[in-house]
Amino acid sequence: MEIPKYIDTIPKSDKIYRLGWRLVSLLFFKPFSLPFFNGWRIFLLKLFGAEIGENCNIYASAYIPSPRNLIMGVHSTLGPQVQLHIGKTIIGNKVTISQRTYLCSATHEINSINLPFIAGEIVIKDFVWVAAEAFIMTNTIIGEGSIVGARAVVIKNVEPWTIVAGNPAKTIKERIITK
């Protein structure tokens, strides 16, 4: 049986764009880690196509491979060492993505011997907190007001105003705002 050759499905223009961003990121984004450089980092991300609302905070150690696939609402934060993937990531208003979280917005087609790349999308609605070291899989929606517990592995949609935790993430309880 002959094994089919791997077919690269990522356009060359996208590879060039990401290489350009990677160089700019290494030289002008990552080295400026002090908090008062936040505006500079956001400027660079917007220059490369990111849509970022007012009063957002993005740490210099965040890994963003494709800024044009990042959309953030207002008053949201990408914490230290947060990692995004190549697919689209949409983050709502007043969202906190805590340290070392991995937002995996792409995967591979497992029903093909070549495992071709598939870019997906992660949507995180308003008022969400994703706690430290959580993993969120592609094509999931984190519902408004929900909390994803530390080190949780989210592989399916999270209902609004719920708290999930574990591997795989399961609903722990409803989130009720009292203050």
Coordinates of C-alpha atoms in Angstrom, one line a residue:
M1 CA 0.0 0.0 0.0
E2 CA 1.4 3.4 -1.0
I3 CA 1.1 6.1 1.6
P4 CA -0.1 9.4 0.2
K5 CA 2.2 12.4 0.4
Y6 CA 1.5 15.1 2.8
I7 CA -0.2 18.0 1.2
D8 CA 0.5 21.4 2.7
T9 CA -2.8 23.3 2.9
I10 CA -1.6 26.5 4.6
P11 CA -1.3 29.2 1.9
K12 CA 2.2 30.6 1.3
S13 CA 1.0 34.2 1.9
D14 CA -0.2 33.1 5.4
K15 CA 3.2 31.6 6.2
I16 CA 5.0 34.8 5.1
Y17 CA 2.6 36.9 7.2
R18 CA 3.2 34.8 10.2
L19 CA 6.9 34.8 9.7
G20 CA 6.8 38.6 9.5
W21 CA 4.8 38.8 12.7
R22 CA 7.1 36.4 14.4
L23 CA 10.1 38.6 13.7
V24 CA 8.3 41.7 14.8
S25 CA 7.1 39.9 17.9
L26 CA 10.6 38.8 18.8
L27 CA 12.2 42.2 18.3
F28 CA 9.5 44.7 19.3
F29 CA 6.7 42.9 21.2
K30 CA 8.3 40.4 23.7
P31 CA 11.2 42.5 24.9
F32 CA 8.8 45.3 26.0
S33 CA 7.4 43.4 29.0
L34 CA 6.9 46.3 31.5
P35 CA 3.2 47.2 32.0
F36 CA 3.5 50.7 30.5
F37 CA 4.4 49.2 27.2
N38 CA 0.9 47.6 26.9
G39 CA -0.3 50.2 24.5
W40 CA 2.8 49.6 22.3
R41 CA 2.1 45.9 22.2
I42 CA -1.6 46.5 21.3
F43 CA -0.5 48.9 18.6
L44 CA 1.7 46.2 17.0
L45 CA -1.1 43.6 17.2
K46 CA -3.5 46.0 15.6
L47 CA -0.9 46.8 12.9
F48 CA -0.9 43.1 12.1
G49 CA -4.7 42.9 11.9
A50 CA -5.9 42.2 15.5
E51 CA -9.2 43.8 16.6
I52 CA -8.7 44.9 20.2
G53 CA -11.1 47.0 22.2
E54 CA -10.3 49.7 24.7
N55 CA -8.5 49.1 28.0
C56 CA -7.3 45.6 27.2
N57 CA -4.2 44.1 28.7
I58 CA -2.0 41.7 26.8
Y59 CA 1.2 40.4 28.5
A60 CA 4.4 40.4 26.5
S61 CA 4.9 36.7 27.2
A62 CA 1.5 35.8 25.4
Y63 CA 2.1 33.7 22.3
I64 CA -0.1 35.0 19.4
P65 CA 0.9 33.3 16.1
S66 CA -1.6 35.2 13.9
P67 CA -2.8 38.6 15.2
R68 CA -5.4 38.9 12.4
N69 CA -7.2 36.0 14.0
L70 CA -7.6 37.7 17.4
I71 CA -10.6 39.7 18.3
M72 CA -10.9 41.1 21.8
G73 CA -13.7 43.2 23.4
V74 CA -13.1 45.9 26.0
H75 CA -11.5 45.5 29.4
S76 CA -10.2 42.0 28.7
T77 CA -6.8 40.4 29.5
L78 CA -4.5 37.8 28.0
G79 CA -2.4 36.8 31.0
P80 CA 1.3 35.8 31.1
Q81 CA 2.3 32.9 28.9
V82 CA -1.2 32.4 27.4
Q83 CA -0.9 30.6 24.1
L84 CA -3.2 31.0 21.1
H85 CA -3.2 28.9 18.0
I86 CA -3.5 29.8 14.3
G87 CA -7.3 29.6 14.2
K88 CA -9.7 32.5 15.1
T89 CA -10.0 33.4 18.8
I90 CA -12.9 35.8 19.7
I91 CA -12.8 37.1 23.3
G92 CA -15.7 39.2 24.6
N93 CA -15.8 42.1 27.1
K94 CA -14.4 41.9 30.6
V95 CA -12.8 38.5 30.1
T96 CA -9.7 37.3 31.9
I97 CA -7.6 34.6 30.4
S98 CA -5.2 33.6 33.2
Q99 CA -1.6 32.5 33.0
R100 CA -0.4 29.6 30.9
T101 CA -3.8 28.9 29.4
Y102 CA -3.8 27.3 25.9
L103 CA -6.5 28.3 23.5
C104 CA -6.2 25.6 20.8
S105 CA -8.2 27.1 17.9
A106 CA -6.9 24.6 15.3
T107 CA -6.5 20.8 15.0
H108 CA -6.0 18.1 12.3
E109 CA -8.4 16.0 10.4
I110 CA -8.0 12.6 12.0
N111 CA -10.0 10.7 9.3
S112 CA -7.2 11.4 6.8
I113 CA -3.9 9.5 6.7
N114 CA -2.2 12.9 6.0
L115 CA -3.8 14.6 9.1
P116 CA -4.3 17.9 7.2
F117 CA -4.5 21.1 9.3
I118 CA -7.9 22.5 10.1
A119 CA -8.3 26.0 11.5
G120 CA -11.3 26.5 13.7
E121 CA -12.6 29.0 16.1
I122 CA -12.9 29.6 19.8
V123 CA -15.5 32.1 21.1
I124 CA -15.3 33.3 24.7
K125 CA -18.4 35.4 25.6
D126 CA -18.5 38.4 28.0
F127 CA -17.7 38.2 31.8
V128 CA -15.8 34.9 31.5
W129 CA -12.8 33.9 33.7
V130 CA -10.6 31.2 32.3
A131 CA -8.4 30.1 35.3
A132 CA -4.7 29.2 35.1
E133 CA -3.4 26.5 32.8
A134 CA -6.8 25.6 31.3
F135 CA -7.0 24.1 27.8
I136 CA -9.8 25.0 25.5
M137 CA -10.2 23.0 22.3
T138 CA -11.2 24.4 18.9
N139 CA -14.8 25.0 17.8
T140 CA -16.0 25.6 21.4
I141 CA -18.1 28.4 22.9
I142 CA -17.5 29.5 26.5
G143 CA -20.9 30.9 27.5
E144 CA -21.4 34.4 29.0
G145 CA -20.4 34.7 32.7
S146 CA -19.0 31.2 33.0
I147 CA -15.8 30.2 34.8
V148 CA -13.4 27.6 33.6
G149 CA -11.4 26.1 36.5
A150 CA -7.7 25.9 36.7
R151 CA -6.2 23.1 34.5
A152 CA -9.6 22.3 33.1
V153 CA -9.8 20.7 29.6
V154 CA -12.7 22.1 27.7
I155 CA -13.7 20.0 24.6
K156 CA -17.3 21.1 24.2
N157 CA -19.3 24.2 24.7
V158 CA -19.7 25.6 28.2
E159 CA -23.2 26.9 29.2
P160 CA -23.6 30.5 30.3
W161 CA -23.2 31.3 34.0
T162 CA -21.8 27.9 34.9
I163 CA -18.6 26.8 36.6
V164 CA -16.7 24.0 34.9
A165 CA -13.6 22.1 36.0
G166 CA -11.7 18.8 35.5
N167 CA -10.5 16.7 32.6
P168 CA -12.7 16.7 30.6
A169 CA -14.4 19.7 32.0
K170 CA -17.7 19.1 33.7
T171 CA -20.3 21.5 35.1
I172 CA -19.6 21.9 38.9
K173 CA -22.4 24.4 39.6
E174 CA -24.3 27.4 38.4
R175 CA -22.6 30.8 38.8
I176 CA -24.8 33.1 40.8
I177 CA -23.8 36.8 41.1
T178 CA -24.7 38.2 44.5
K179 CA -22.5 41.4 44.5

